[in-house]
Coordinates of C-alpha atoms and ligand atoms in Angstrom, one line a residue:
X1 CA -2.8 -20.9 -127.2
X2 CA -0.5 -23.4 -125.5
X3 CA -1.4 -23.8 -121.8
X4 CA 1.5 -24.7 -119.4
X5 CA 0.7 -25.5 -115.7
X6 CA 4.0 -27.1 -114.8
X7 CA 4.6 -26.8 -111.0
X8 CA 1.3 -25.2 -110.3
X9 CA -0.8 -26.0 -107.2
X10 CA -4.5 -26.8 -107.7
X11 CA -6.4 -25.5 -104.6
X12 CA -9.6 -24.1 -106.1
X13 CA -10.6 -23.7 -109.7
X14 CA -11.3 -20.0 -109.0
X15 CA -7.5 -19.6 -108.7
X16 CA -7.0 -21.1 -112.2
X17 CA -7.5 -19.1 -115.4
X18 CA -10.4 -20.1 -117.7
X19 CA -7.8 -21.2 -120.2
X20 CA -6.2 -23.5 -117.6
X21 CA -9.7 -24.9 -116.8
X22 CA -10.4 -25.5 -120.4
X23 CA -7.1 -27.1 -121.0
X24 CA -7.6 -29.5 -118.1
X25 CA -11.1 -30.4 -119.4
X26 CA -9.8 -30.9 -122.9
X27 CA -7.0 -33.2 -121.8
X28 CA -9.3 -35.1 -119.4
X29 CA -11.7 -35.9 -122.3
X30 CA -8.8 -37.0 -124.5
X31 CA -7.5 -39.2 -121.7
X32 CA -10.9 -40.7 -121.2
X33 CA -11.2 -41.5 -124.9
X34 CA -7.7 -43.1 -124.9
X35 CA -7.5 -44.4 -121.3
X36 CA -4.5 -46.7 -121.6
X37 CA -2.8 -45.0 -124.6
X38 CA 1.0 -44.8 -124.9
X39 CA 0.7 -41.1 -125.0
X40 CA -0.1 -40.9 -121.3
X41 CA 1.0 -44.1 -119.5
X42 CA 4.6 -43.1 -118.7
X43 CA 4.0 -39.5 -117.7
X44 CA 5.0 -40.0 -114.1
X45 CA 6.9 -43.3 -114.6
X46 CA 8.5 -44.6 -111.4
X47 CA 7.4 -41.5 -109.4
X48 CA 5.4 -41.4 -106.2
X49 CA 2.4 -39.2 -105.6
X50 CA 1.5 -38.7 -101.9
X51 CA -2.1 -38.7 -100.7
X52 CA -2.5 -37.2 -97.3
X53 CA -5.9 -38.0 -95.8
X54 CA -7.2 -36.4 -92.6
X55 CA -10.7 -37.6 -93.5
X56 CA -12.1 -40.7 -95.2
X57 CA -12.9 -41.1 -98.9
X58 CA -14.1 -43.6 -101.4
X59 CA -13.9 -41.9 -104.8
X60 CA -10.9 -39.6 -104.1
X61 CA -8.5 -42.2 -102.8
X62 CA -9.3 -44.8 -105.4
X63 CA -9.4 -42.4 -108.3
X64 CA -6.1 -40.8 -107.4
X65 CA -4.5 -44.2 -106.9
X66 CA -5.8 -45.4 -110.3
X67 CA -4.7 -42.1 -111.9
X68 CA -1.1 -42.5 -110.7
X69 CA -1.0 -46.1 -111.8
X70 CA -2.4 -45.2 -115.3
X71 CA 0.2 -42.5 -115.7
X72 CA 3.0 -45.0 -114.9
X73 CA 3.6 -44.0 -111.3
X74 CA 2.5 -45.0 -107.8
X75 CA 0.3 -43.3 -105.2
X76 CA 1.2 -43.6 -101.5
X77 CA -1.5 -43.2 -98.8
X78 CA -0.6 -41.2 -95.7
X79 CA -2.6 -40.5 -92.6
X80 CA -1.8 -38.0 -89.8
X81 CA -1.7 -40.8 -87.2
X82 CA 1.2 -42.4 -89.1
X83 CA 3.2 -39.2 -88.8
X84 CA 4.4 -37.4 -85.6
X85 CA 3.0 -33.9 -86.4
X86 CA 2.7 -31.0 -84.1
X87 CA -0.8 -30.0 -83.3
X88 CA -2.1 -26.7 -81.9
X89 CA -5.5 -25.5 -80.6
X90 CA -6.2 -21.8 -80.3
X91 CA -2.5 -21.2 -80.8
X92 CA -1.6 -23.5 -78.0
X93 CA 0.4 -26.7 -78.6
X94 CA -1.7 -29.7 -77.7
X95 CA 0.6 -32.4 -79.3
X96 CA 4.3 -32.1 -79.6
X97 CA 5.8 -33.1 -82.9
X98 CA 7.1 -32.0 -86.3
X99 CA 6.2 -28.7 -87.9
X100 CA 4.6 -28.4 -91.3
X101 CA 7.7 -26.6 -92.5
X102 CA 9.9 -29.5 -91.7
X103 CA 7.5 -32.3 -92.8
X104 CA 6.5 -30.7 -96.0
X105 CA 10.1 -30.0 -97.2
X106 CA 11.1 -33.6 -96.5
X107 CA 8.0 -35.0 -98.2
X108 CA 8.7 -32.9 -101.3
X109 CA 12.2 -34.6 -101.6
X110 CA 10.5 -38.0 -102.0
X111 CA 7.5 -37.3 -104.1
X112 CA 6.5 -35.7 -107.4
X113 CA 3.3 -34.1 -105.9
X114 CA 0.9 -34.4 -103.0
X115 CA -2.8 -34.4 -102.5
X116 CA -4.4 -33.4 -99.2
X117 CA -7.9 -34.0 -97.9
X118 CA -8.9 -32.1 -94.7
X119 CA -12.5 -31.5 -94.0
X120 CA -14.4 -29.5 -91.3
X121 CA -14.5 -32.4 -88.8
X122 CA -10.7 -32.3 -88.6
X123 CA -10.5 -28.6 -87.8
X124 CA -11.9 -26.2 -85.3
X125 CA -12.8 -23.2 -87.4
X126 CA -14.1 -22.7 -91.0
X127 CA -11.1 -22.2 -93.3
X128 CA -8.5 -23.9 -91.0
X129 CA -8.3 -26.9 -93.4
X130 CA -7.7 -24.7 -96.4
X131 CA -5.1 -22.8 -94.4
X132 CA -3.3 -26.0 -93.5
X133 CA -3.3 -27.1 -97.2
X134 CA -1.8 -23.7 -98.2
X135 CA 0.8 -24.1 -95.5
X136 CA 2.0 -27.4 -97.1
X137 CA 1.9 -25.7 -100.5
X138 CA 4.1 -22.9 -99.2
X139 CA 6.8 -25.3 -98.1
X140 CA 6.6 -27.9 -100.9
X141 CA 8.3 -27.2 -104.2
X142 CA 6.2 -30.0 -106.0
X143 CA 2.5 -29.4 -106.9
X144 CA -0.1 -29.7 -104.2
X145 CA -3.6 -30.8 -105.2
X146 CA -6.6 -30.2 -103.0
X147 CA -8.4 -33.5 -102.6
X148 CA -11.2 -31.6 -100.7
X149 CA -10.8 -29.2 -97.8
X150 CA -13.3 -27.3 -95.7
X151 CA -13.7 -24.7 -98.5
X152 CA -13.0 -26.2 -101.9
X153 CA -13.0 -29.4 -104.0
X154 CA -11.4 -28.5 -107.4
X155 CA -11.2 -32.1 -108.7
X156 CA -14.9 -32.5 -108.0
X157 CA -15.8 -29.2 -109.7
X158 CA -13.8 -30.1 -112.8
X159 CA -15.5 -33.5 -113.0
X160 CA -18.9 -32.0 -112.6
X161 CA -18.5 -29.7 -115.5
X162 CA -16.8 -32.3 -117.6
X163 CA -19.9 -34.6 -117.2
X164 CA -22.2 -31.7 -117.8
X165 CA -20.4 -30.8 -121.1
X166 CA -20.3 -34.4 -122.2
X167 CA -24.1 -34.6 -122.0
X168 CA -25.1 -31.0 -123.0
X169 CA -22.2 -29.5 -124.8
X170 CA -21.1 -25.9 -124.2
X171 CA -22.5 -24.7 -120.8
X172 CA -22.6 -21.0 -121.7
X173 CA -26.1 -19.5 -121.1
X174 CA -27.4 -22.8 -119.6
X175 CA -29.0 -22.8 -116.1
X176 CA -28.2 -24.9 -113.1
X177 CA -30.3 -25.1 -109.9
X178 CA -28.2 -25.8 -106.8
X179 CA -30.6 -26.7 -104.1
X180 CA -30.1 -27.5 -100.4
X181 CA -31.5 -30.8 -99.2
X182 CA -32.1 -32.3 -95.8
X183 CA -30.1 -35.2 -94.6
X184 CA -28.3 -37.0 -91.8
X185 CA -24.7 -36.3 -92.9
X186 CA -24.1 -32.5 -92.2
X187 CA -22.2 -32.0 -95.4
X188 CA -19.3 -29.8 -96.0
X189 CA -19.4 -26.7 -98.3
X190 CA -16.5 -27.8 -100.5
X191 CA -18.3 -29.5 -103.4
X192 CA -21.1 -26.9 -103.4
X193 CA -18.7 -24.0 -103.4
X194 CA -16.6 -25.5 -106.2
X195 CA -19.6 -26.2 -108.4
X196 CA -21.0 -22.7 -108.0
X197 CA -17.6 -21.2 -108.7
X198 CA -16.8 -23.2 -111.8
X199 CA -20.3 -23.2 -113.4
X200 CA -20.6 -19.4 -113.0
X201 CA -17.0 -19.1 -114.3
X202 CA -17.9 -21.1 -117.4
X203 CA -20.9 -18.8 -118.2
X204 CA -23.9 -20.5 -116.6
X205 CA -26.9 -18.9 -115.0
X206 CA -27.0 -20.0 -111.3
X207 CA -30.0 -20.5 -109.1
X208 CA -29.2 -21.2 -105.5
X209 CA -32.1 -22.5 -103.3
X210 CA -31.8 -23.1 -99.5
X211 CA -33.9 -22.6 -96.4
X212 CA -33.5 -19.3 -94.5
X213 CA -30.5 -19.7 -92.2
X214 CA -28.5 -21.9 -94.5
X215 CA -26.6 -19.1 -96.3
X216 CA -23.2 -20.0 -97.7
X217 CA -20.2 -18.0 -96.7
X218 CA -20.5 -14.4 -98.1
X219 CA -17.0 -14.3 -99.6
X220 CA -17.8 -17.3 -101.9
X221 CA -21.2 -15.9 -102.9
X222 CA -19.5 -12.7 -103.8
X223 CA -17.1 -14.5 -106.1
X224 CA -20.0 -16.3 -107.8
X225 CA -21.8 -13.0 -108.3
X226 CA -18.6 -11.5 -109.8
X227 CA -18.3 -14.5 -112.2
X228 CA -21.9 -14.1 -113.3
X229 CA -21.5 -10.4 -113.8
X230 CA -18.4 -10.9 -115.9
X231 CA -20.3 -13.4 -118.1
X232 CA -23.5 -11.4 -118.2
X233 CA -25.4 -14.3 -116.7
X234 CA -28.0 -14.4 -113.8
X235 CA -27.5 -15.3 -110.2
X236 CA -30.5 -15.8 -108.0
X237 CA -31.1 -16.9 -104.4
X238 CA -34.4 -18.6 -103.6
X239 CA -35.6 -19.6 -100.1
X240 CA -38.1 -22.2 -101.2
X241 CA -37.8 -25.9 -102.0
X242 CA -40.1 -25.8 -105.1
X243 CA -39.8 -22.6 -107.0
X244 CA -36.3 -23.1 -108.4
X245 CA -37.5 -26.0 -110.5
X246 CA -38.4 -24.1 -113.7
X247 CA -38.5 -24.8 -117.4
X248 CA -35.1 -23.1 -118.0
X249 CA -33.2 -25.4 -115.6
X250 CA -31.0 -27.9 -117.4
X251 CA -29.1 -29.3 -114.4
X252 CA -30.2 -29.9 -110.8
X253 CA -27.7 -30.5 -108.0
X254 CA -29.3 -31.3 -104.7
X255 CA -27.0 -31.5 -101.7
X256 CA -27.2 -31.1 -98.0
X257 CA -24.8 -28.5 -96.3
X258 CA -24.6 -27.4 -92.7
X259 CA -25.6 -24.0 -91.4
X260 CA -23.2 -21.2 -90.6
X261 CA -23.3 -22.0 -86.9
X262 CA -22.1 -25.6 -87.4
X263 CA -18.7 -25.0 -85.8
X264 CA -20.5 -23.8 -82.7
X265 CA -23.4 -26.2 -82.4
X266 CA -21.7 -29.4 -83.7
X267 CA -22.7 -32.2 -85.9
X268 CA -25.5 -33.8 -83.8
X269 CA -27.4 -30.5 -83.4
X270 CA -27.0 -29.7 -87.1
X271 CA -28.3 -33.1 -88.1
X272 CA -31.3 -32.9 -85.7
X273 CA -32.2 -29.5 -87.2
X274 CA -31.7 -30.4 -90.9
X275 CA -33.4 -33.8 -90.6
X276 CA -36.7 -32.1 -89.8
X277 CA -36.9 -30.2 -93.2
X278 CA -38.0 -33.2 -95.1
X279 CA -39.7 -31.0 -97.8
X280 CA -36.2 -30.1 -99.1
X281 CA -35.6 -33.1 -101.4
X282 CA -35.2 -33.5 -105.2
X283 CA -38.1 -35.5 -106.5
X284 CA -39.2 -36.6 -109.9
X285 CA -42.3 -34.4 -109.6
X286 CA -40.1 -31.4 -109.1
X287 CA -37.7 -32.5 -111.9
X288 CA -40.7 -32.6 -114.2
X289 CA -41.0 -28.8 -114.0
X290 CA -37.5 -28.4 -115.5
X291 CA -36.1 -28.5 -119.1
X292 CA -35.6 -32.3 -118.8
X293 CA -32.8 -31.4 -116.4
X294 CA -29.9 -33.8 -115.7
X295 CA -29.4 -34.7 -112.1
X296 CA -25.9 -34.2 -110.7
X297 CA -24.3 -34.9 -107.2
X298 CA -20.7 -35.4 -106.1
X299 CA -21.5 -38.6 -104.2
X300 CA -21.8 -40.2 -101.8
X301 CA -25.6 -39.6 -102.2
X302 CA -27.9 -39.6 -99.1
X303 CA -30.7 -41.3 -100.9
X304 CA -34.2 -40.7 -99.7
X305 CA -33.1 -37.4 -98.1
X306 CA -31.1 -35.4 -100.7
X307 CA -32.9 -37.1 -103.6
X308 CA -35.3 -39.9 -104.2
X309 CA -34.1 -43.2 -105.6
X310 CA -36.3 -42.5 -108.7
X311 CA -34.2 -39.5 -109.6
X312 CA -30.8 -40.7 -108.4
X313 CA -31.2 -44.0 -110.4
X314 CA -33.3 -42.5 -113.2
X315 CA -32.3 -41.9 -116.9
X316 CA -31.4 -38.3 -116.3
X317 CA -28.9 -39.0 -113.4
X318 CA -25.3 -38.6 -114.5
X319 CA -23.8 -39.1 -111.0
X320 CA -21.8 -42.2 -111.9
X321 CA -20.4 -40.6 -115.0
X322 CA -19.3 -37.6 -113.0
X323 CA -17.7 -39.9 -110.4
X324 CA -15.8 -41.7 -113.2
X325 CA -14.6 -38.3 -114.4
X326 CA -12.7 -37.8 -111.2
X327 CA -10.1 -40.3 -112.6
X328 CA -9.7 -38.4 -115.9
X329 CA -9.6 -34.9 -114.5
X330 CA -7.1 -35.9 -111.9
X331 CA -4.9 -37.6 -114.5
X332 CA -5.1 -34.4 -116.5
X333 CA -4.1 -32.3 -113.4
X334 CA -1.2 -34.6 -112.7
X335 CA -0.1 -34.7 -116.3
X336 CA -0.1 -30.9 -116.6
X337 CA 1.2 -29.8 -113.1
X338 CA 3.6 -32.7 -112.4
X339 CA 4.7 -34.0 -115.8
X340 CA 4.5 -30.6 -117.4
X341 CA 2.3 -31.7 -120.3
X342 CA 1.3 -28.6 -122.3
X343 CA -2.2 -28.4 -123.9
X344 CA -3.2 -26.4 -127.0
X345 CA -6.7 -24.8 -126.7
Ligands
CP401 N1 -17.0 -36.9 -104.0 C1 -16.0 -37.3 -103.2 O1 -15.0 -36.6 -103.0 O2 -16.1 -38.6 -102.8 P1 -15.3 -39.2 -101.6 O3 -15.6 -38.5 -100.4 O4 -15.8 -40.7 -101.5 O5 -13.8 -39.2 -102.0

């Protein structure tokens, strides 16, 4: 079948069909194998991709810039402070300025597409970042790519599974352990949600381990359960730092995330609480109980807290390969959604 994603926004992989996910992964692997090939290096020739960052980044900014360059175009960095945007709080205007409707329609006249990053520290309530991104998508008639919001991180999820497939082939029936870890960064849900959604969608068994009180939003867990039910796979929640590491586990993803009361208690209180739970860390001793599992993480890694150096730098760690894949999956997304490249799967 020929997959066509021209003009499509990429906000969460759950909103793509499995065929679209497979087409993006196939193209990303081909682009990785032929990185500077003539087939791809003029796809967005002379066009500008906008990158609107409300929050900082290392991988996302540089990989999108490189992706645009390698496709023959240019990526332009934008920050809210460089634009006179209207700001509201609780429905009340706190900063006069331009509406999203106006800004978005004008930006779409200049660019071939736009990525947006807006994480929890730039919004007041869970979901506000995702809602803002969707508001831009509503008014822009060029593709919007989510570069990580407070709910989802589709480019990360695609890069995770691309790396997992590169090392272990078809993921169907294989098991991933996603485990909470302590740390001093009070991490967003976006990468964790995206990995749970896409791995369950592609037919993996999912074990989710976290301390009591660190439940992920119910609506996302419900989607993961539906994905697993549709594939006849298992979904399990474990409130223990040890017992998830079993001999069926082929991938371990350890990551800190904040508790559901984060938006009320704030970052400092969250970090103070999470930092005490030092037993929640991925160690080699724990990895030794798995099926020679590969270690994955979206990076940046909070070494010594989320995972030991021994595991993060060890032979089973594929974190840098996955980070590299951000470039290739994003090139594939831009090629299909912006340039209209069609992929046979
Ligand atoms: N994984 C990821 O999105 O990294 P950055 O925050 O550095 O972009």
